Amino acid sequence: MHAILEELNEEQRQPVLDTEGAVLVTAGAGSGKTRLLTHRIAYLVTEKQVAPYHILAITFTNKAAGEMRERLEYMLPEAAEGMLISTFHSMCVRILRRFIDRIGYNKNFSIYGEDEKERIVKNIIKAKEYEEDDLAKKAVWAISDAKNDGLSPDEYKKQNDFRDSIEEICVIYAGYEQELKRNNALDYDDLLLVTLRLLRSDADAREYCQNKFRYIHVDEFQDTNMIQYQLVRILAAKYGNIFAVGDEDQSIYGWRGADFRNIFNFTKDFPDCRVYKLQRNYRSTQNILAAANMLIKHNSSRLDKTLWTDNDEGNAIEFLRAGSETEEASAVVNSIVGLVRSGQYKHSDIAVLMRLNALSRSFEERMLQYGIPHKIFGGFKFFERKEIKDLLAYLKVLSNPADNEALCRIINFPKRGIGDGTVTQLRNYAAVSGLCLADIIVGIERNPDLPTAVIKKLTPFSRLLRALFEEKEQLCVTEFVIYLINALQLNLLYGNDTEEDRNRRMHIEELVASIKQFEESNEGCSLEDYLQMVSLYSDTEEMDGSDYVTLATVHSAKGLEYKVVYIVGMEEGIFPIIRMDASEDEEEERRLFYVAITRARERLFVTHAASRFLYGQRKAQFPSRFLKEAGLMPTYGGESARYGGQGQTYGTVGATNTRKYTQAPRPATPPLRQAAQSGPTKQTGDFSGFVAGAAVIHPKFGKGTILNVSDEHNSKFVQVQFEKVGKINLALEYAPLRLADKE
């Protein structure tokens, strides 16, 4: 047997050997689908002598594509470089950079994110004098919805004439499209849609791509939308060799256009398709899988499969019914402290998953108080920081001078006295002359049609842009960015000795390091290549392996796994979410809980609160219906039946599919119900110096001043006014806080 096949189980081996034509693999969570994909590609190259140039592998995140690429580079050191392993969007950018000039764009087009989209939409609303408060939000959503279905403004209007404000929305959509074209820009949805239009309309582009990508592999197929599915069909139309791997039980992106039914459509559109199932799970314990299997069987729209494993039965799943979100957060954080202090787990082994990002506040607050290192995902991204976005806007203008939105961001940064009135005059002149703003400004001194005051005000900026355009052609990307930072005098602009300015300087240094690393990893790359990478960046790629607890929405944790998982906020109206109003929505919510459960390898904790303060009011909460469906709802009795009573530890469904509501084996660390009572071991020491007015230092928040000291819940709390983050309450016995005068 070939060495590649020896590393696979029998379930995985069969689809690897089936190399020609259409193949669909429905792969359960933790069943080794990445191994399947990489080994199949390696088998094609080594055994079937397929040229790497003819292999395409598509997935949904840069992180997943990077991991697949790393594995193939290890397996095929010389061949891996020739194949394309990328996300859908990255693949489309490659195709468009090569052929987009055939359909009226410049190849150096900009890629607009949500900020640029929203800004253009708001400008159109202002120009049209529409007054509805939430019209911008509606329009932004509708534009993306239309593009996911491949609909023009007129087509979208016909299909949605029952919607409120549809007339205005479609006028905004049409104006938005015109503005994108003027700016030589595409938004994120356009990358897919314009590529599809290109391949349908241009025979040369279509023939080139079909001949190049003769063996196509698609990961996470359940997450494809209509446009992505049509792209795949066109690319595979000539040779028919398409290998799709997905799991309809993990389709959780219906809200952004993903259609899990593409898995079922695949078998119809490729009539000779062979279907294989991967049901052996390598990740989780039997108890965790039993709960996942019991839950997902309540969905009707699925291919029947049952996950199984040779792993141990494992610890029983632990459950806590807390009195409030504060008690819930305290129990979870105390439990985490116990797990880490036991020596069994590191912080990075642990994730706290939630349906809504709004639930994160109480958990973050407790972790800050107890000094637990953590990161929140689905939150603030590095490339979304103001100082970084300002620099990137300069780079976008220098890469694509037609990008008017980027230019408007930088025209008065750093401040140079250019106000909205000047920008309006420029925009009006651009509309009349047909020139982009950058061209007007670069040639401002030779332009007699503008008022003298405008010319005088813009001349220094014009000279700066001319110098930057000139240096861009002479320097490598890293050297040019350093030149740009110096030209803008950002070290002076952010030169104050405040925590905020120090952080901004640090972020700018991180950006330079990021560009340098990108250049080192991509020999001969251009500024446009780097900007493309940034445009396709996602926040989960910031998960860098450091030792911190992950706080994330379940959507952000898709594709990841942890030794220990806490699923919190399991309440009706939260999980499943309250806006859910159809059986199809309920099935997607159930799939989302299934994804959360199957992120856990060894330990799983589930919590809900009897009451919760959310969206400005406190309400009584009721346990999620999914808890009972997954066998995770213990029978309460006596004192513990009351809301606010102690949580219970209990076993769940075992490998033999029989209920075992038995007491779990005594763990090395306290169960959640004990953690809720006891809390972590307090620090000892002399706290007498921590009084109102004392200067203190926190390793994360920097310098601050104590505003007041109080005793709550048998603990001493201090309220600190930090220079960087404002007021924060900290438990003095737990927080890593020290007096500044003892430095």
XYZ file of C-alpha atoms in Angstrom:
743
model
C 0.000 0.000 0.000
C 1.203 3.496 -0.823
C 2.602 5.341 2.220
C 0.040 8.136 1.805
C -2.824 5.649 2.098
C -1.345 3.932 5.163
C -1.873 7.148 7.162
C -5.641 7.077 6.521
C -8.464 5.042 7.989
C -10.749 3.067 5.688
C -13.418 5.808 5.617
C -10.819 8.328 4.437
C -9.015 5.992 2.049
C -11.975 5.317 -0.248
C -12.579 8.927 -1.436
C -8.816 9.478 -1.839
C -8.664 6.583 -4.326
C -11.714 7.915 -6.222
C -9.779 10.515 -8.223
C -11.841 11.173 -11.372
C -15.180 12.905 -11.697
C -17.398 14.376 -8.988
C -17.005 13.242 -5.373
C -18.893 14.507 -2.318
C -17.650 13.723 1.187
C -19.898 14.556 4.123
C -17.383 14.811 6.950
C -18.478 14.998 10.574
C -16.825 17.306 13.100
C -13.296 16.215 14.030
C -13.258 13.447 11.411
C -9.995 14.511 9.771
C -11.219 16.299 6.652
C -8.061 18.422 6.349
C -5.993 15.230 6.431
C -8.314 13.778 3.797
C -7.913 16.791 1.493
C -4.125 17.037 1.810
C -3.584 13.306 1.350
C -5.848 13.219 -1.693
C -3.897 16.067 -3.286
C -0.604 14.346 -2.452
C -1.945 11.110 -3.944
C -2.933 12.895 -7.170
C 0.581 14.333 -7.533
C 2.635 11.289 -6.528
C 0.499 8.414 -7.856
C -1.601 9.907 -10.642
C 1.172 12.244 -11.870
C -1.120 15.270 -11.898
C 0.880 18.485 -12.330
C 0.626 20.701 -9.220
C -0.220 23.598 -11.556
C -3.551 21.888 -12.309
C -4.654 21.541 -8.674
C -6.914 24.027 -6.895
C -7.918 23.802 -3.227
C -10.437 26.337 -1.909
C -11.444 26.966 1.681
C -13.073 29.797 3.616
C -10.398 31.400 5.801
C -6.790 32.394 5.256
C -5.957 30.490 8.432
C -7.384 27.223 7.051
C -5.682 27.778 3.688
C -2.368 28.416 5.468
C -2.638 25.222 7.488
C -3.418 23.195 4.378
C -0.508 24.789 2.543
C 1.884 24.007 5.409
C 0.851 20.347 5.455
C 1.297 20.004 1.702
C 4.673 21.743 1.786
C 5.762 19.123 4.316
C 4.341 16.245 2.249
C 5.349 17.611 -1.188
C 8.314 19.969 -0.613
C 8.917 20.665 -4.298
C 5.421 20.362 -5.721
C 3.293 22.327 -3.233
C 4.423 25.734 -4.456
C 2.877 25.180 -7.880
C -0.697 24.573 -6.717
C -3.230 27.202 -5.687
C -4.493 26.822 -2.119
C -6.618 29.803 -1.188
C -9.934 31.203 -0.052
C -12.707 31.835 -2.566
C -12.062 35.559 -2.358
C -8.292 35.260 -2.814
C -8.781 32.991 -5.825
C -11.182 35.501 -7.346
C -8.750 38.375 -6.777
C -6.077 36.416 -8.691
C -8.423 35.852 -11.609
C -9.558 39.483 -11.607
C -6.020 40.899 -11.429
C -5.314 38.978 -14.628
C -8.515 39.600 -16.609
C -10.590 42.432 -15.100
C -9.364 45.001 -17.628
C -11.485 43.123 -20.194
C -14.653 44.290 -18.453
C -13.786 47.941 -17.900
C -11.717 48.038 -14.699
C -8.072 48.852 -14.050
C -6.124 45.876 -12.683
C -5.055 47.877 -9.613
C -8.612 48.049 -8.285
C -9.212 48.726 -4.582
C -11.086 46.314 -2.327
C -13.617 48.085 -0.106
C -14.585 46.825 3.325
C -17.667 47.601 5.395
C -16.426 51.035 6.469
C -16.028 52.291 2.913
C -19.362 50.757 1.928
C -21.172 52.453 4.790
C -19.514 55.813 4.086
C -20.551 55.771 0.415
C -24.111 54.751 1.317
C -24.391 57.581 3.860
C -23.069 60.100 1.315
C -25.728 58.989 -1.177
C -28.466 59.231 1.462
C -27.294 62.743 2.318
C -27.178 63.787 -1.336
C -30.682 62.378 -1.959
C -31.946 64.019 1.256
C -33.508 60.800 2.512
C -34.430 61.094 6.168
C -35.144 57.601 7.553
C -32.959 56.946 10.608
C -31.889 53.365 9.900
C -31.931 53.572 6.095
C -28.139 53.276 5.830
C -28.141 50.047 7.831
C -30.988 48.620 5.732
C -29.281 49.608 2.473
C -25.887 48.157 3.428
C -27.533 44.849 4.306
C -29.691 44.844 1.158
C -26.737 45.525 -1.155
C -24.883 42.520 0.220
C -28.040 40.402 0.109
C -28.604 41.339 -3.541
C -25.025 40.594 -4.535
C -25.073 37.208 -2.805
C -27.979 36.337 -5.098
C -26.402 38.013 -8.128
C -29.192 40.584 -8.490
C -28.970 44.061 -10.020
C -30.827 46.969 -8.351
C -33.831 46.524 -10.679
C -33.928 42.750 -10.192
C -33.653 43.103 -6.435
C -36.471 45.647 -6.426
C -38.797 43.285 -8.322
C -38.118 40.422 -5.905
C -38.415 42.572 -2.768
C -41.139 45.074 -3.599
C -42.892 44.173 -0.325
C -40.015 45.539 1.810
C -40.104 48.898 3.538
C -38.153 51.646 1.741
C -37.307 49.325 -1.162
C -37.558 52.222 -3.655
C -34.965 54.276 -1.776
C -32.772 51.247 -1.096
C -32.507 50.374 -4.780
C -31.729 53.993 -5.708
C -28.935 53.876 -3.113
C -27.757 50.506 -4.476
C -27.571 51.897 -8.024
C -25.695 54.991 -6.835
C -23.354 52.820 -4.778
C -22.473 50.738 -7.850
C -21.763 53.886 -9.865
C -19.484 55.202 -7.118
C -17.556 51.915 -6.940
C -16.988 51.998 -10.693
C -15.806 55.629 -10.529
C -13.357 54.678 -7.782
C -12.115 51.589 -9.647
C -13.125 49.595 -6.592
C -14.884 46.352 -5.723
C -16.422 45.431 -2.418
C -16.046 42.043 -0.763
C -19.181 40.623 -2.413
C -18.073 41.946 -5.823
C -14.933 39.823 -5.752
C -17.159 36.763 -6.214
C -19.906 38.306 -8.320
C -17.664 40.132 -10.802
C -15.519 37.006 -11.207
C -18.633 34.987 -12.024
C -19.729 37.586 -14.591
C -16.238 37.613 -16.083
C -16.111 33.827 -16.463
C -19.576 33.737 -17.982
C -18.909 36.528 -20.486
C -15.269 36.087 -21.472
C -14.433 32.816 -23.221
C -10.662 33.326 -22.970
C -10.757 33.878 -19.207
C -13.080 30.897 -18.755
C -10.937 28.621 -20.931
C -7.764 29.687 -19.130
C -9.206 28.935 -15.673
C -10.794 25.640 -16.676
C -7.553 24.411 -18.269
C -5.493 25.558 -15.299
C -7.701 24.108 -12.541
C -8.329 20.553 -13.724
C -8.661 19.045 -10.226
C -10.762 21.202 -7.904
C -11.119 20.666 -4.154
C -13.607 22.642 -2.058
C -13.470 22.565 1.740
C -16.412 23.573 4.002
C -18.768 23.094 1.070
C -21.821 23.625 3.299
C -20.766 27.278 3.679
C -20.885 28.111 -0.035
C -23.443 30.644 -1.239
C -25.153 30.689 -4.621
C -22.367 32.699 -6.318
C -19.595 30.469 -4.947
C -21.478 27.363 -6.037
C -21.904 28.755 -9.561
C -18.187 29.632 -9.683
C -17.284 26.067 -8.775
C -19.650 24.679 -11.421
C -18.126 26.861 -14.150
C -14.552 26.016 -13.177
C -15.339 22.277 -13.166
C -17.480 22.300 -16.315
C -14.752 21.176 -18.742
C -12.991 18.350 -16.853
C -15.580 17.503 -14.203
C -13.014 16.635 -11.524
C -14.469 18.226 -8.418
C -14.014 17.004 -4.852
C -16.311 18.675 -2.297
C -15.972 18.148 1.448
C -18.555 19.507 3.841
C -20.866 18.875 6.741
C -24.434 20.107 6.558
C -24.577 19.734 10.349
C -22.036 22.572 10.632
C -23.679 25.047 8.253
C -23.999 28.180 10.414
C -23.696 31.077 7.974
C -27.177 31.240 6.446
C -27.446 34.842 7.649
C -24.665 35.855 5.258
C -25.899 33.888 2.263
C -24.458 30.392 2.804
C -26.805 27.653 1.618
C -26.219 24.176 3.077
C -28.591 22.835 0.410
C -25.721 23.149 -2.064
C -24.594 19.796 -0.647
C -27.875 18.270 -1.857
C -27.765 20.262 -5.131
C -24.289 18.889 -5.802
C -25.580 15.350 -6.225
C -28.192 16.599 -8.722
C -25.940 18.916 -10.753
C -23.203 16.277 -10.992
C -25.355 13.196 -11.689
C -22.477 10.687 -11.577
C -21.348 11.993 -8.196
C -20.174 9.464 -5.595
C -20.950 10.185 -1.929
C -18.812 9.125 1.042
C -19.252 9.658 4.797
C -16.607 10.360 7.447
C -18.129 9.506 10.834
C -15.130 8.612 12.974
C -14.236 11.492 15.292
C -10.653 11.909 16.486
C -11.209 15.004 18.606
C -13.722 14.523 21.394
C -14.566 12.110 24.190
C -17.513 9.721 23.937
C -19.612 11.767 26.364
C -19.175 14.937 24.299
C -19.997 13.166 21.035
C -23.056 11.505 22.524
C -24.517 14.915 23.422
C -23.715 16.260 19.936
C -25.322 13.261 18.205
C -28.455 13.429 20.373
C -28.859 17.153 19.618
C -28.361 17.139 15.859
C -30.767 14.281 15.234
C -33.548 16.808 15.881
C -32.709 18.436 12.513
C -34.513 17.057 9.468
C -32.453 18.716 6.694
C -29.360 16.533 6.904
C -27.659 13.427 5.570
C -27.934 10.751 8.232
C -24.657 10.099 10.047
C -23.606 9.389 13.611
C -20.208 10.384 14.971
C -18.263 7.695 16.844
C -14.832 7.534 18.422
C -12.279 5.188 19.959
C -11.473 7.899 22.511
C -12.252 7.348 26.191
C -15.668 8.062 27.670
C -14.093 11.061 29.373
C -15.352 13.382 32.088
C -19.056 13.943 32.481
C -20.359 17.189 31.046
C -20.848 19.745 33.823
C -23.847 22.033 34.096
C -24.517 25.194 36.074
C -27.787 27.058 36.545
C -26.670 30.411 37.943
C -28.783 33.115 39.537
C -27.466 35.912 37.305
C -24.866 36.704 34.680
C -22.518 37.832 37.468
C -22.782 34.509 39.278
C -22.403 32.700 35.950
C -19.214 34.621 35.074
C -17.781 34.138 38.571
C -18.352 30.388 38.429
C -16.778 30.055 34.995
C -13.742 32.194 35.841
C -13.211 30.462 39.187
C -13.426 27.097 37.439
C -10.825 28.229 34.885
C -8.489 29.302 37.691
C -8.891 25.875 39.261
C -8.171 24.031 36.020
C -5.017 26.048 35.363
C -3.745 25.766 38.951
C -4.260 21.997 38.861
C -1.495 21.874 36.238
C -3.712 19.915 33.826
C -4.425 22.805 31.467
C -2.955 26.057 30.193
C -4.997 29.173 29.544
C -4.671 28.544 25.798
C -6.407 25.163 26.197
C -9.608 26.924 27.243
C -12.387 28.741 25.379
C -15.557 30.455 26.576
C -18.081 30.391 23.740
C -21.290 32.396 23.488
C -24.048 33.019 20.966
C -23.906 36.814 21.316
C -20.833 38.981 21.701
C -22.881 41.163 24.077
C -22.558 38.427 26.727
C -18.777 38.813 26.887
C -18.711 41.854 29.189
C -19.285 40.052 32.508
C -16.728 37.360 31.640
C -14.128 39.885 30.523
C -14.722 41.933 33.675
C -14.130 38.908 35.914
C -11.026 37.877 33.968
C -9.623 41.384 34.271
C -10.292 41.368 37.996
C -8.586 38.011 38.483
C -5.677 38.748 36.159
C -6.510 35.929 33.709
C -4.910 36.511 30.278
C -7.608 36.477 27.613
C -8.562 37.739 24.171
C -11.975 38.466 22.721
C -12.614 37.440 19.126
C -15.354 38.839 17.002
C -14.237 42.108 18.621
C -11.751 44.828 17.747
C -9.229 43.912 15.038
C -5.700 45.190 14.594
C -6.383 46.472 11.089
C -9.490 48.314 12.320
C -7.522 50.678 14.597
C -7.612 54.316 13.504
C -3.861 54.820 13.182
C -3.584 51.666 11.060
C -6.576 52.519 8.873
C -5.117 55.992 8.227
C -1.815 54.533 7.035
C -3.563 51.890 4.936
C -5.662 54.621 3.306
C -2.445 56.343 2.148
C -1.209 53.042 0.749
C -4.527 52.443 -1.041
C -4.368 55.859 -2.761
C -0.777 55.256 -3.820
C -1.745 51.839 -5.183
C -5.000 52.954 -6.804
C -5.230 56.753 -7.303
C -8.878 56.394 -8.336
C -9.821 55.403 -4.781
C -11.647 58.586 -3.789
C -12.898 57.187 -0.472
C -9.364 56.437 0.742
C -8.218 59.874 -0.381
C -11.012 61.609 1.547
C -9.860 59.793 4.684
C -6.295 61.114 4.396
C -6.837 64.552 2.849
C -6.783 66.152 6.294
C -4.601 63.619 8.084
C -2.411 64.745 9.697
C -4.459 67.917 10.084
C -3.646 70.440 7.362
C -6.669 72.743 7.472
C -8.633 71.066 4.678
C -12.309 70.995 5.635
C -15.553 69.592 4.244
C -16.091 72.679 2.074
C -12.853 72.112 0.180
C -13.631 68.403 -0.231
C -17.091 69.248 -1.600
C -15.561 71.603 -4.184
C -13.110 68.882 -5.194
C -15.884 66.291 -5.520
C -17.965 68.661 -7.641
C -15.002 69.401 -9.908
C -14.260 65.676 -10.191
C -17.847 65.006 -11.263
C -17.622 67.691 -13.993
C -14.096 66.908 -15.217
C -14.224 63.116 -14.978
C -10.940 63.100 -13.053
C -10.346 61.288 -9.779
C -9.526 63.376 -6.697
C -5.895 62.248 -6.583
C -5.261 63.385 -10.155
C -6.804 66.778 -9.420
C -4.726 67.246 -6.264
C -1.432 66.059 -7.765
C -1.861 68.611 -10.578
C -3.420 71.306 -8.387
C -0.838 73.996 -9.172
C -1.522 73.639 -12.890
C -5.315 73.817 -12.523
C -6.753 77.312 -13.079
C -10.389 76.166 -12.860
C -10.352 75.894 -9.062
C -10.509 78.888 -6.678
C -7.132 80.309 -5.669
C -7.864 79.652 -1.993
C -8.492 75.942 -2.696
C -5.291 75.667 -4.737
C -3.276 77.329 -1.984
C -4.769 75.097 0.711
C -4.107 71.887 -1.255
C -0.605 72.689 -2.560
C 1.348 71.204 0.410
C -0.708 68.003 0.214
C -0.161 67.917 -3.545
C 3.619 68.080 -3.100
C 3.471 65.328 -0.489
C 1.512 63.025 -2.805
C 3.895 63.648 -5.705
C 6.861 62.757 -3.488
C 5.137 59.617 -2.253
C 4.246 58.440 -5.764
C 7.869 58.964 -6.800
C 9.362 57.119 -3.794
C 6.907 54.234 -4.172
C 8.545 53.342 -7.475
C 12.070 53.436 -5.988
C 11.704 51.532 -2.696
C 10.625 48.084 -1.558
C 7.324 47.964 0.330
C 8.791 48.005 3.853
C 11.229 50.829 3.075
C 8.452 52.831 1.453
C 6.119 52.462 4.445
C 8.903 53.629 6.763
C 9.440 56.594 4.415
C 5.689 57.337 4.537
C 5.626 57.219 8.361
C 8.547 59.645 8.511
C 7.037 61.939 5.882
C 3.824 62.157 7.907
C 5.876 62.729 11.087
C 3.749 60.226 12.990
C 6.337 59.893 15.745
C 5.726 63.585 16.481
C 1.972 63.330 16.013
C 1.825 60.435 18.496
C 4.801 61.642 20.496
C 3.185 62.284 23.857
C 4.169 60.096 26.789
C 0.615 58.839 27.269
C -0.545 55.244 27.202
C -2.716 56.008 24.165
C 0.152 57.467 22.097
C 2.555 54.745 23.200
C 0.061 52.155 22.020
C -0.412 53.926 18.696
C 3.348 54.018 18.122
C 3.503 50.342 19.024
C 0.691 49.503 16.584
C 2.481 51.378 13.791
C 5.655 49.415 14.579
C 3.613 46.218 14.423
C 2.312 47.242 11.002
C 5.871 47.730 9.715
C 6.828 44.328 11.166
C 3.785 42.793 9.473
C 4.800 44.240 6.096
C 8.409 43.122 6.538
C 7.293 39.595 7.395
C 4.962 39.567 4.390
C 7.799 40.652 2.091
C 10.113 37.981 3.485
C 7.449 35.306 2.954
C 6.435 36.514 -0.533
C 9.525 37.274 -2.564
C 9.011 40.005 -5.141
C 5.634 41.042 -3.711
C 4.157 44.465 -4.388
C 2.274 46.983 -2.301
C -0.890 45.798 -4.051
C -0.217 42.213 -2.890
C 0.062 43.346 0.729
C -3.120 45.444 0.558
C -4.933 42.467 -0.905
C -3.844 40.311 2.045
C -5.082 42.927 4.507
C -8.431 43.230 2.727
C -9.032 39.492 3.073
C -7.902 39.358 6.696
C -10.159 37.952 9.440
C -9.923 38.370 13.169
C -9.488 34.641 13.915
C -6.087 34.911 12.233
C -4.967 36.935 15.242
C -5.240 33.727 17.285
C -1.486 33.403 17.599
C -1.044 30.508 20.022
C -0.031 32.621 23.041
C -1.185 31.523 26.491
C -4.571 33.204 26.870
C -8.183 32.125 27.360
C -10.279 32.621 24.227
C -13.596 34.468 24.585
C -15.463 34.128 21.316
C -18.808 33.860 19.651
C -19.489 30.372 18.342
C -19.268 31.736 14.789
C -15.718 32.983 15.484
C -14.681 29.584 16.886
C -15.780 27.614 13.809
C -12.965 25.334 12.658
C -11.096 25.553 15.978
C -10.848 23.146 18.898
C -9.947 23.377 22.580
C -9.297 20.899 25.354
C -11.802 22.722 27.557
C -14.923 24.569 26.389
C -17.467 26.564 28.376
C -20.718 27.242 26.485
C -22.462 30.072 28.320
C -25.798 31.853 28.091
C -27.823 28.782 27.089
C -31.203 30.473 27.370
C -34.296 30.890 25.252
C -34.036 34.123 23.294
C -30.250 34.004 23.370
C -29.429 30.496 22.157
C -31.618 30.000 20.130
C -31.671 33.704 19.429
C -34.922 35.580 19.899
C -35.343 36.728 16.299
C -35.556 33.117 15.183
C -39.046 32.742 13.678
C -38.986 29.779 11.309
C -38.126 26.084 11.479
C -35.205 26.645 9.096
C -33.779 29.266 11.460
C -34.233 26.879 14.390
C -32.265 24.199 12.562
C -29.409 26.625 11.911
C -29.378 27.647 15.587
C -29.264 23.962 16.517
C -26.351 23.438 14.140
C -24.602 26.350 15.838
C -24.929 24.681 19.259
C -23.692 21.437 17.665
C -20.609 23.310 16.426
C -20.049 24.715 19.929
C -20.254 21.274 21.551
C -17.880 19.699 19.047
C -15.155 22.305 19.661
C -14.466 20.503 22.976
C -11.898 17.730 23.181
C -11.801 16.701 26.849
C -14.012 18.848 29.076
C -17.332 20.543 28.387
C -19.162 22.952 30.709
C -22.605 24.395 29.955
C -24.240 27.290 31.823
C -27.353 29.421 31.886
C -28.582 32.191 34.166
C -31.975 32.552 35.834
C -31.931 36.277 35.090
C -29.757 38.444 32.901
C -29.196 42.163 32.374
C -29.060 42.616 28.623
C -29.928 45.496 26.294
C -30.618 47.853 29.195
C -32.969 45.747 31.299
C -33.003 42.713 33.580
C -35.251 39.818 32.613
C -36.027 36.336 33.876
C -34.432 33.744 31.623
C -35.456 30.180 30.833
C -33.223 27.253 29.833
C -32.659 26.724 26.116
C -34.713 23.993 24.468
C -31.424 22.652 23.098
C -30.262 21.585 26.568
C -33.007 18.992 26.814
C -32.511 17.896 23.210
C -28.811 17.225 23.877
C -29.480 15.434 27.148
C -27.812 18.246 29.072
C -30.708 19.250 31.319
C -30.528 17.547 34.725
C -33.633 16.908 36.813
C -33.718 19.413 39.656
C -34.954 18.582 43.112
C -35.063 20.208 46.517
C -33.044 23.354 47.102
C -31.158 23.142 43.817
C -34.401 23.346 41.856
C -34.721 27.022 42.683
C -33.341 29.681 40.383
C -30.121 30.816 41.920
C -29.514 27.383 43.422
C -26.238 25.578 42.968
C -25.370 24.002 39.648
C -25.253 20.221 39.324
C -22.586 17.941 37.924
C -23.925 14.967 36.027
C -23.154 12.514 33.275
C -24.650 12.766 29.846
C -25.359 10.296 27.062
C -22.603 7.721 26.806
C -21.191 5.824 23.851
C -23.959 3.254 24.088
C -26.644 5.951 23.718
C -28.165 5.334 27.130
C -28.844 8.128 29.607
C -26.471 8.167 32.549
C -27.519 10.965 34.870
C -24.930 9.791 37.364
C -22.502 11.753 39.446
C -19.343 12.426 37.480
C -16.019 10.943 38.652
C -14.553 13.378 41.136
C -12.362 15.759 39.115
C -8.977 17.039 40.222
C -10.474 20.550 40.276
C -13.763 21.727 41.821
C -16.866 21.369 39.617
C -18.696 24.509 38.564
C -21.084 24.465 41.519
C -18.194 24.469 43.971
C -16.315 27.048 41.930
C -19.324 29.349 42.163
C -19.090 29.167 45.947
C -15.394 29.130 46.611
C -13.606 31.291 44.049
C -9.887 31.131 43.366
C -7.307 31.272 46.089
C -6.723 34.893 47.060
C -3.371 36.605 46.921
C -1.929 37.543 50.282
C 0.023 40.691 51.101
C -0.131 44.157 52.539
C -2.897 46.127 50.804
C -2.788 49.072 53.208
C -1.146 51.349 50.598
C -4.036 50.899 48.144
C -6.088 53.923 49.142
C -7.960 56.633 47.265
C -5.486 58.852 45.419
C -2.692 56.253 45.245
C -0.911 55.868 41.898
C -0.901 52.269 40.638
C 0.363 50.257 37.663
C -1.367 47.344 35.919
C 0.664 45.188 33.453
C -2.032 45.513 30.777
C -3.732 48.861 31.486
C -0.658 50.836 32.511
C -0.736 53.758 34.924
C -3.795 54.774 36.906
C -5.088 56.399 40.076
C -7.324 54.764 42.700
C -10.611 56.654 42.968
C -12.151 54.689 45.824
C -11.932 51.432 47.803
C -14.894 49.252 48.816
C -15.675 45.869 50.389
C -18.010 43.616 48.388
C -18.730 39.898 48.728
C -15.924 39.455 51.278
C -13.429 40.962 48.836
C -11.745 44.359 48.680
C -12.399 46.193 45.396
C -10.687 49.307 44.040
C -11.994 51.588 41.327
C -9.071 52.807 39.215
C -9.005 55.619 36.658
C -6.494 54.387 34.052
C -4.923 56.750 31.535
C -5.478 54.231 28.768
C -8.874 52.633 29.344
C -10.736 54.808 31.857
C -12.458 53.507 35.003
C -12.248 49.811 35.913
C -13.246 47.968 39.099
C -10.668 45.395 40.191
C -10.651 42.782 42.943
C -7.529 43.789 44.849
C -6.870 40.257 46.082
C -6.712 38.885 42.526
C -5.719 41.682 40.152
C -1.991 42.054 39.277
C -1.966 45.636 40.555
C 1.030 47.304 42.198
C 1.754 50.695 43.754
C 3.635 53.073 41.456
C 5.790 54.551 44.236
C 7.281 51.125 44.914
C 8.674 50.783 41.390
